[in-house]
DNA sequence: TATAAAAGCTAACAAACGTTAGTTAATTTT
DNA sequence: AAAATTAACTAACGTTTGTTAGCTTTTATA
């Protein structure tokens, strides 16, 4: 993998938009702001993208895809629930730390999608969360997890996972793998029998 | 306490704004949207408030006050660290569940504050988080907590606490007190020796 | 009941918004 | 070298933005 990939203008716009949407929010980022950061005029953006919301769509559904592929791999394995959960956590952390800006947009700016994309997005998200709940249920069936409420447990787990983008720095002390381990320790030990 | 307190227009505007800022975001809520929801014209809002940002300021700093008073009470007690942490969690949950809209705005829309309010706000927030870290440090000194990194631990704790506004329903199964207990179980047991 | 204050209204402001039209310069394909 | 495509530009569009000015109606005070 090359370190400095030459980006097409379209990719460059997406990248800059990810950062600005994250930093200022989708609504508060104007097409003129975006164009200025890219170094062209606002109107010129439209040679590369369909609309402002089109950019948001690409960001949100693009990263949703990443999360989905990650969890699918875990689901298809025939591992015990504890190992599955550890891997799911690890994969989730990896997706976020590899895509900090996009993850932040994914988590907070999706609500500015219009229908029917908004409904599609929510369905994807629900389905992803469902995958985690299934792992907890499996663990209870295996008899290795306590009788926790999987809904409450997953809410807490996701909140911890989905806040990472807010404080993780690639230059920081903890690697993504270490973060995943620490979180597993903190949140998995508490439900093991 | 009376159930249906008669609100002044100013209070009513703040209440409606809290809800709209939470639901659509500060930037995406126009003064005409807000006025319409209140049932008056946009210009009439200015008989009661100074500016759009003034409303945001009142919401953010108002709820910040609530959090501060809650943690101050805990800090001034001479309880052992474990009990302090349990109470701090309980108080935090109480503030959020009592002010769902305002909490959401407090957590996500503060970035639209302009200077010098923005800096003031960040200082308050840091100071509040510091109070939690101190409790963890006290617990380690008392020898009842494991040698966890208080920074990482508090980040995880806050993420769980600060996501509550997103799923808590007053009509739901869990009372605020029960939520606090469950969270304490999940996140406190993991660090006890 | 007269008077002052509070709270509403309409109209308008300048600025910023997303987007389109039409044109030109640079690059790629034939 | 000619033709076609790509990507930039300027100018402008109709709307929406937060806010102010000035006037009128409602409510509270003296």
CSV table of C-alpha atoms in Angstrom, one decimal, chain A:
chain,number,residue,atom,x,y,z
A,1,UNK,CA,0.0,0.0,0.0
A,2,UNK,CA,1.4,3.4,-1.0
A,3,UNK,CA,1.6,6.0,1.7
A,4,UNK,CA,0.7,9.0,-0.5
A,5,UNK,CA,-1.9,8.0,-2.9
A,6,UNK,CA,-2.7,10.6,-5.5
A,7,UNK,CA,-6.3,11.5,-5.0
A,8,UNK,CA,-8.8,12.3,-7.7
A,9,UNK,CA,-10.6,15.6,-7.2
A,10,UNK,CA,-13.7,13.7,-6.3
A,11,UNK,CA,-11.9,11.7,-3.6
A,12,UNK,CA,-10.2,14.9,-2.4
A,13,UNK,CA,-13.6,16.6,-2.1
A,14,UNK,CA,-14.9,13.7,-0.1
A,15,UNK,CA,-12.0,13.7,2.2
A,16,UNK,CA,-12.1,17.4,2.9
A,17,UNK,CA,-15.9,17.2,3.3
A,18,UNK,CA,-15.5,14.4,5.9
A,19,UNK,CA,-13.3,16.6,7.9
A,20,UNK,CA,-15.4,19.7,7.7
A,21,UNK,CA,-18.7,17.9,8.3
A,22,UNK,CA,-17.1,16.4,11.4
A,23,UNK,CA,-15.6,19.6,12.6
A,24,UNK,CA,-18.4,22.1,11.9
A,25,UNK,CA,-21.3,19.8,11.2
A,26,UNK,CA,-23.1,19.2,7.9
A,27,UNK,CA,-25.5,22.1,8.2
A,28,UNK,CA,-22.9,24.6,9.2
A,29,UNK,CA,-20.6,23.7,6.3
A,30,UNK,CA,-21.4,25.6,3.2
A,31,UNK,CA,-20.5,24.6,-0.3
A,32,UNK,CA,-18.4,27.8,-0.5
A,33,UNK,CA,-16.5,26.7,2.7
A,34,UNK,CA,-15.9,23.3,1.2
A,35,UNK,CA,-14.8,24.7,-2.2
A,36,UNK,CA,-12.5,27.1,-0.5
A,37,UNK,CA,-10.8,24.4,1.5
A,38,UNK,CA,-10.4,22.4,-1.7
A,39,UNK,CA,-9.0,25.4,-3.5
A,40,UNK,CA,-11.6,25.8,-6.2
A,41,UNK,CA,-14.9,27.8,-6.7
A,42,UNK,CA,-18.2,26.5,-5.3
A,43,UNK,CA,-19.7,26.0,-8.7
A,44,UNK,CA,-16.8,23.9,-9.8
A,45,UNK,CA,-17.6,21.3,-7.1
A,46,UNK,CA,-20.6,20.3,-9.3
A,47,UNK,CA,-18.3,18.9,-12.0
A,48,UNK,CA,-17.5,16.2,-9.5
A,49,UNK,CA,-20.5,15.7,-7.2
A,50,UNK,CA,-24.2,15.7,-7.7
A,51,UNK,CA,-25.2,17.7,-4.6
A,52,UNK,CA,-24.2,18.5,-1.0
A,53,UNK,CA,-26.3,15.7,0.3
A,54,UNK,CA,-24.8,13.3,-2.2
A,55,UNK,CA,-21.5,13.8,-0.5
A,56,UNK,CA,-23.1,13.1,2.9
A,57,UNK,CA,-24.6,9.9,1.4
A,58,UNK,CA,-21.3,8.7,0.1
A,59,UNK,CA,-19.7,9.2,3.5
A,60,UNK,CA,-22.4,7.6,5.6
A,61,UNK,CA,-23.1,4.6,3.4
A,62,UNK,CA,-19.4,4.1,2.6
A,63,UNK,CA,-18.5,3.7,6.3
A,64,UNK,CA,-21.6,1.6,7.0
A,65,UNK,CA,-20.3,-0.8,4.4
A,66,UNK,CA,-17.0,-1.1,6.3
A,67,UNK,CA,-18.8,-1.9,9.6
A,68,UNK,CA,-20.9,-4.4,7.8
A,69,UNK,CA,-18.1,-6.3,6.2
A,70,UNK,CA,-16.3,-6.4,9.6
A,71,UNK,CA,-19.2,-7.9,11.5
A,72,UNK,CA,-20.1,-10.3,8.7
A,73,UNK,CA,-16.7,-11.9,9.0
A,74,UNK,CA,-17.1,-12.4,12.7
A,75,UNK,CA,-20.6,-13.8,12.3
A,76,UNK,CA,-19.6,-16.3,9.8
A,77,UNK,CA,-16.9,-17.7,12.0
A,78,UNK,CA,-17.9,-20.6,14.3
A,79,UNK,CA,-16.1,-19.2,17.3
A,80,UNK,CA,-17.5,-19.2,20.9
A,81,UNK,CA,-19.4,-16.1,21.9
A,82,UNK,CA,-16.6,-14.6,24.0
A,83,UNK,CA,-14.2,-14.8,21.2
A,84,UNK,CA,-16.8,-13.4,18.8
A,85,UNK,CA,-17.5,-10.5,21.0
A,86,UNK,CA,-13.8,-9.7,21.4
A,87,UNK,CA,-13.3,-9.8,17.7
A,88,UNK,CA,-16.4,-7.7,17.0
A,89,UNK,CA,-15.1,-5.1,19.4
A,90,UNK,CA,-11.7,-5.2,17.8
A,91,UNK,CA,-13.0,-4.8,14.3
A,92,UNK,CA,-15.3,-2.0,15.3
A,93,UNK,CA,-12.4,-0.1,16.9
A,94,UNK,CA,-10.4,-0.7,13.8
A,95,UNK,CA,-13.0,0.8,11.4
A,96,UNK,CA,-13.3,3.9,13.6
A,97,UNK,CA,-9.6,4.5,14.1
A,98,UNK,CA,-9.0,4.0,10.4
A,99,UNK,CA,-11.7,6.5,9.5
A,100,UNK,CA,-11.9,9.1,12.2
A,101,UNK,CA,-13.6,11.8,10.3
A,102,UNK,CA,-16.0,9.5,8.4
A,103,UNK,CA,-16.9,7.8,11.6
A,104,UNK,CA,-17.8,11.0,13.3
A,105,UNK,CA,-20.0,12.0,10.4
A,106,UNK,CA,-21.5,8.5,10.3
A,107,UNK,CA,-22.4,8.8,14.0
A,108,UNK,CA,-23.8,12.3,14.1
A,109,UNK,CA,-24.6,13.8,10.7
A,110,UNK,CA,-26.7,10.9,9.2
A,111,UNK,CA,-29.8,12.6,10.4
A,112,UNK,CA,-29.5,15.2,7.6
A,113,UNK,CA,-30.1,12.5,5.0
A,114,UNK,CA,-33.4,12.8,3.4
A,115,UNK,CA,-35.8,10.0,2.6
A,116,UNK,CA,-35.6,7.3,1.4
A,117,UNK,CA,-31.9,7.3,2.3
A,118,UNK,CA,-32.7,8.1,5.9
A,119,UNK,CA,-34.8,5.0,6.4
A,120,UNK,CA,-32.3,2.8,4.6
A,121,UNK,CA,-29.6,4.1,6.8
A,122,UNK,CA,-31.5,3.4,10.0
A,123,UNK,CA,-32.2,-0.1,8.8
A,124,UNK,CA,-28.6,-0.8,8.3
A,125,UNK,CA,-27.7,0.6,11.7
A,126,UNK,CA,-30.3,-1.5,13.4
A,127,UNK,CA,-29.2,-4.6,11.6
A,128,UNK,CA,-25.6,-4.0,12.7
A,129,UNK,CA,-26.6,-3.5,16.3
A,130,UNK,CA,-28.7,-6.7,16.1
A,131,UNK,CA,-25.5,-8.7,15.2
A,132,UNK,CA,-24.0,-7.7,18.5
A,133,UNK,CA,-27.1,-8.6,20.5
A,134,UNK,CA,-27.0,-12.0,18.9
A,135,UNK,CA,-23.6,-12.6,20.2
A,136,UNK,CA,-24.7,-11.8,23.7
A,137,UNK,CA,-27.6,-14.2,23.4
A,138,UNK,CA,-25.3,-16.9,22.1
A,139,UNK,CA,-23.0,-16.3,25.1
A,140,UNK,CA,-25.9,-16.7,27.5
A,141,UNK,CA,-27.0,-19.9,25.7
A,142,UNK,CA,-23.4,-21.2,26.0
A,143,UNK,CA,-23.7,-20.5,29.7
A,144,UNK,CA,-20.6,-18.3,29.8
A,145,UNK,CA,-22.4,-14.9,30.1
A,146,UNK,CA,-24.5,-13.8,33.1
A,147,UNK,CA,-28.2,-13.1,32.5
A,148,UNK,CA,-27.6,-9.5,31.4
A,149,UNK,CA,-30.2,-7.6,29.4
A,150,UNK,CA,-28.5,-7.7,26.0
A,151,UNK,CA,-30.3,-4.5,24.9
A,152,UNK,CA,-28.9,-2.5,27.9
A,153,UNK,CA,-25.5,-4.1,27.6
A,154,UNK,CA,-25.2,-3.3,23.9
A,155,UNK,CA,-26.2,0.3,24.4
A,156,UNK,CA,-23.4,0.7,26.9
A,157,UNK,CA,-20.9,-1.1,24.7
A,158,UNK,CA,-21.8,1.0,21.7
A,159,UNK,CA,-21.6,4.2,23.6
A,160,UNK,CA,-18.1,3.3,24.7
A,161,UNK,CA,-17.1,2.2,21.2
A,162,UNK,CA,-18.7,5.2,19.5
A,163,UNK,CA,-17.1,7.8,21.6
A,164,UNK,CA,-13.6,6.7,20.6
A,165,UNK,CA,-13.5,8.9,17.5
A,166,UNK,CA,-13.7,11.8,20.0
A,167,UNK,CA,-10.5,11.2,21.8
A,168,UNK,CA,-8.4,8.8,19.8
A,169,UNK,CA,-5.2,10.3,18.4
A,170,UNK,CA,-3.1,8.1,16.0
A,171,UNK,CA,-0.1,9.6,17.8
A,172,UNK,CA,-1.4,8.7,21.3
A,173,UNK,CA,-0.2,6.0,23.7
A,174,UNK,CA,-2.8,3.3,22.9
A,175,UNK,CA,-2.9,1.5,19.6
A,176,UNK,CA,-6.3,0.5,18.2
A,177,UNK,CA,-5.6,-3.1,19.2
A,178,UNK,CA,-4.8,-2.0,22.8
A,179,UNK,CA,-7.9,0.1,23.0
A,180,UNK,CA,-9.9,-2.9,21.9
A,181,UNK,CA,-8.3,-5.1,24.6
A,182,UNK,CA,-8.8,-2.6,27.4
A,183,UNK,CA,-12.5,-2.2,26.4
A,184,UNK,CA,-12.9,-5.9,26.3
A,185,UNK,CA,-11.4,-6.2,29.8
A,186,UNK,CA,-13.6,-3.5,31.1
A,187,UNK,CA,-16.9,-4.5,29.5
A,188,UNK,CA,-16.5,-8.2,29.0
A,189,UNK,CA,-15.3,-9.2,32.4
A,190,UNK,CA,-18.3,-7.7,33.9
A,191,UNK,CA,-20.7,-10.1,32.2
A,192,UNK,CA,-18.7,-13.3,32.4
A,193,UNK,CA,-19.9,-15.9,34.9
